[in-house]
Amino acid sequence: MSLPQFKLLRPRSVAEAVAHLTKYGGGIRVLAGGTDIIPSMRQKLFEPDYVLDLRGIAELRGINPQPDGGAEIGALTTIRTIERSDFLREHYSVLTEAAATVASPVLRNMGTIGGNICLDTRCLWYNQSLTWRKGCGFCIKKDGDLCHVAPGGTKCWAAFSGDTPPALLCLKAEIEIAGTNGTRRLSLSDFYTGLGDNYRQLQPNELVTRVFLPASSAGYRGVYRKLRVRGSIDYPLAGVAVVMKRSNGHVADARIGITAVNPAPLLVKGASELLRGKAVDEALAEAAGDLAARISKPLTTSALTPEYRREMIRVFTKRAVLAAAQAGEN
Ligand SMILES: Cc1cc2nc3c(=O)[nH]c(=O)nc-3n(C[C@H](O)[C@H](O)[C@H](O)COP(=O)(O)OP(=O)(O)OC[C@H]3O[C@@H](n4cnc5c(N)ncnc54)[C@H](O)[C@@H]3O)c2cc1C
Ligand code: SF4
C-alpha cells in the first residue's frame, strides 16, 4: 500500500509548528514518531495535503525532573527513553512498566509519548485498507454513516489502545497543549471525550507539547498488565495500571486505570475508596477487579471477544492489585 501524496513541513520550534497548523487547518496531520500515522496513511485513513513532522523541535524532547519533585516530559520523548529512565523507574514506576510493553523495541525507539497519548482509536472495521473498507460500505469513523459493531446506533465505539495513558491517569498527569492563543494545560482525564471518532479534545490548530507528573504522585508502587494476542508487537486488547502506597500493612492510597476496552482510557471510579485503609487480600483484590470490569465496555472491535477482554480486565486488575501490595511498603 503506497502513501498518498503530501507536502512535508519540518518546523524547528513550537511557534513555527502552530503557525503551520493555523494556516493549513483541517488539511494537515501531525507526525511525531510516525509509527501509527504512517501505516494509517498507507491504509488511506488519513490523506492530508500536508504532514507536519515535529521531529526537528528539540525543545520537545527529554525528561526534566522539577525542583518540587515532579517531572516534565517533552511530547517528543521516545517511549524507549521513558522505559529506560532511571528517574522515572524510581519515582513513577507504573509509567516505565507500561512503556516497556508498547509494541516492539524498534517501534519504541521511534514512537513518542505525545503520539501514544494522541493515538487514534482502533477497530476491526476501521484499521483496514481502503478496498476492504469500501467492500463493507465504510463506517461512521471514516467515510460512512453506519456502525458495523453497534448497528442502528450513531456512536463510534472504536477502542483507545495506548498503553501509557492508563498509567498516566493513575499518576494524575496533566498535559500542555500549544495553539494559536498560546498554551493551555489540562488534566489528561479531560483530554479524552469517550467517543470513538472524535476521541480527543484537540483543535486542528493545536498540538500536545508536554506531560507533567505531579510530585504528589511520586513514589507509588506501579504495576501494568496487558492482554495481547502475541507477547510482543501487539496493541493492548485490555490493559490495567495500578499505583499503590502502603503503610503499616494497609493501603494508604491507590488508583486503577484501564485501557483498550472503551473509546477512552479511564480511571476506575471508586477504586481508591474501596482499597484505602484496608489490607490487601484475595477478596479485596477481587472486588477491585469487579469494579474495573463493571466500567469496561468492550465491543467487537478486535479479534478477541468482548466477553473475554472484559473478563481479563477483572483478572488483570486482581493480579495487579495483589502484585502492587506484594511489592513492599513505601
Ligand atoms: C505493529 C504496531 C504495534 C503497536 N503496538 C502498540 C502497543 O502495543 N501499544 C501502544 O500503545 N501502541 C502501539 N502501537 C502504536 C504506536 O507505535 C505507539 O502508540 C507510539 O507511541 C505512537 O507514537 P508516534 O510518535 O509514533 O505517533 P505518530 O504515529 O507519529 O502519531 C500518532 C497520532 O498522534 C498524533 N500526534 C502525535 N504526536 C502529537 C502531538 N505532539 N500533538 C498532537 N498530535 C500528535 C498524530 O497526528 C497521529 O494521529 C503499535 C504500532 C504498530 C505499527
Ligand atoms: S466502532 Fe463502528 S463506527 Fe467505530 S470504527 Fe468500528 S465499525 Fe466504525
JSON list of N, CA and C and ligand atoms in Angstrom, two decimals, residues 123 125-126 139-141 146-149 156-158 301, ligand 2:
[
{"chain": "A", "resi": 123, "resn": "CYS", "atom": "N", "xyz": [-10.32, -0.19, 15.54]},
{"chain": "A", "resi": 123, "resn": "CYS", "atom": "CA", "xyz": [-11.47, -1.07, 15.35]},
{"chain": "A", "resi": 123, "resn": "CYS", "atom": "C", "xyz": [-11.19, -2.00, 14.17]},
{"chain": "A", "resi": 125, "resn": "TRP", "atom": "N", "xyz": [-13.08, -2.89, 11.94]},
{"chain": "A", "resi": 125, "resn": "TRP", "atom": "CA", "xyz": [-13.75, -2.44, 10.72]},
{"chain": "A", "resi": 125, "resn": "TRP", "atom": "C", "xyz": [-13.13, -1.16, 10.17]},
{"chain": "A", "resi": 126, "resn": "TYR", "atom": "N", "xyz": [-12.17, -0.60, 10.90]},
{"chain": "A", "resi": 126, "resn": "TYR", "atom": "CA", "xyz": [-11.58, 0.69, 10.53]},
{"chain": "A", "resi": 126, "resn": "TYR", "atom": "C", "xyz": [-10.12, 0.54, 10.12]},
{"chain": "A", "resi": 139, "resn": "CYS", "atom": "N", "xyz": [-17.80, 3.18, 7.39]},
{"chain": "A", "resi": 139, "resn": "CYS", "atom": "CA", "xyz": [-18.49, 3.29, 8.68]},
{"chain": "A", "resi": 139, "resn": "CYS", "atom": "C", "xyz": [-18.36, 4.72, 9.21]},
{"chain": "A", "resi": 140, "resn": "ILE", "atom": "N", "xyz": [-19.05, 4.98, 10.33]},
{"chain": "A", "resi": 140, "resn": "ILE", "atom": "CA", "xyz": [-19.12, 6.36, 10.87]},
{"chain": "A", "resi": 140, "resn": "ILE", "atom": "C", "xyz": [-17.74, 6.99, 11.05]},
{"chain": "A", "resi": 141, "resn": "LYS", "atom": "N", "xyz": [-16.77, 6.21, 11.51]},
{"chain": "A", "resi": 141, "resn": "LYS", "atom": "CA", "xyz": [-15.46, 6.81, 11.82]},
{"chain": "A", "resi": 141, "resn": "LYS", "atom": "C", "xyz": [-14.77, 7.37, 10.59]},
{"chain": "A", "resi": 146, "resn": "LEU", "atom": "N", "xyz": [-22.78, 4.34, 9.07]},
{"chain": "A", "resi": 146, "resn": "LEU", "atom": "CA", "xyz": [-23.31, 3.29, 9.96]},
{"chain": "A", "resi": 146, "resn": "LEU", "atom": "C", "xyz": [-22.16, 2.66, 10.73]},
{"chain": "A", "resi": 147, "resn": "CYS", "atom": "N", "xyz": [-22.53, 2.01, 11.84]},
{"chain": "A", "resi": 147, "resn": "CYS", "atom": "CA", "xyz": [-21.53, 1.32, 12.65]},
{"chain": "A", "resi": 147, "resn": "CYS", "atom": "C", "xyz": [-21.76, -0.18, 12.53]},
{"chain": "A", "resi": 148, "resn": "HIS", "atom": "N", "xyz": [-20.74, -0.92, 12.10]},
{"chain": "A", "resi": 148, "resn": "HIS", "atom": "CA", "xyz": [-20.88, -2.38, 11.95]},
{"chain": "A", "resi": 148, "resn": "HIS", "atom": "C", "xyz": [-20.88, -3.09, 13.30]},
{"chain": "A", "resi": 149, "resn": "VAL", "atom": "N", "xyz": [-20.32, -2.43, 14.29]},
{"chain": "A", "resi": 149, "resn": "VAL", "atom": "CA", "xyz": [-20.19, -3.03, 15.62]},
{"chain": "A", "resi": 149, "resn": "VAL", "atom": "C", "xyz": [-21.49, -2.89, 16.42]},
{"chain": "A", "resi": 156, "resn": "CYS", "atom": "N", "xyz": [-19.59, 5.91, 17.51]},
{"chain": "A", "resi": 156, "resn": "CYS", "atom": "CA", "xyz": [-18.46, 5.05, 17.18]},
{"chain": "A", "resi": 156, "resn": "CYS", "atom": "C", "xyz": [-17.84, 4.53, 18.48]},
{"chain": "A", "resi": 157, "resn": "TRP", "atom": "N", "xyz": [-17.58, 3.22, 18.54]},
{"chain": "A", "resi": 157, "resn": "TRP", "atom": "CA", "xyz": [-17.06, 2.56, 19.75]},
{"chain": "A", "resi": 157, "resn": "TRP", "atom": "C", "xyz": [-15.62, 2.11, 19.60]},
{"chain": "A", "resi": 158, "resn": "ALA", "atom": "N", "xyz": [-14.92, 2.61, 18.58]},
{"chain": "A", "resi": 158, "resn": "ALA", "atom": "CA", "xyz": [-13.52, 2.20, 18.40]},
{"chain": "A", "resi": 158, "resn": "ALA", "atom": "C", "xyz": [-12.76, 2.37, 19.71]},
{"chain": "A", "resi": 301, "resn": "THR", "atom": "N", "xyz": [-14.69, -4.85, 18.52]},
{"chain": "A", "resi": 301, "resn": "THR", "atom": "CA", "xyz": [-13.79, -4.00, 17.73]},
{"chain": "A", "resi": 301, "resn": "THR", "atom": "C", "xyz": [-12.45, -4.67, 17.51]},
{"chain": "B", "resi": 2, "resn": "SF4", "atom": "S1", "xyz": [-16.99, 1.13, 16.20]},
{"chain": "B", "resi": 2, "resn": "SF4", "atom": "FE1", "xyz": [-18.39, 1.25, 14.43]},
{"chain": "B", "resi": 2, "resn": "SF4", "atom": "S2", "xyz": [-18.14, 3.34, 13.62]},
{"chain": "B", "resi": 2, "resn": "SF4", "atom": "FE2", "xyz": [-16.41, 2.96, 15.01]},
{"chain": "B", "resi": 2, "resn": "SF4", "atom": "S3", "xyz": [-14.77, 2.23, 13.69]},
{"chain": "B", "resi": 2, "resn": "SF4", "atom": "FE3", "xyz": [-15.85, 0.41, 14.42]},
{"chain": "B", "resi": 2, "resn": "SF4", "atom": "S4", "xyz": [-17.42, -0.02, 12.88]},
{"chain": "B", "resi": 2, "resn": "SF4", "atom": "FE4", "xyz": [-16.66, 2.05, 12.54]}
]
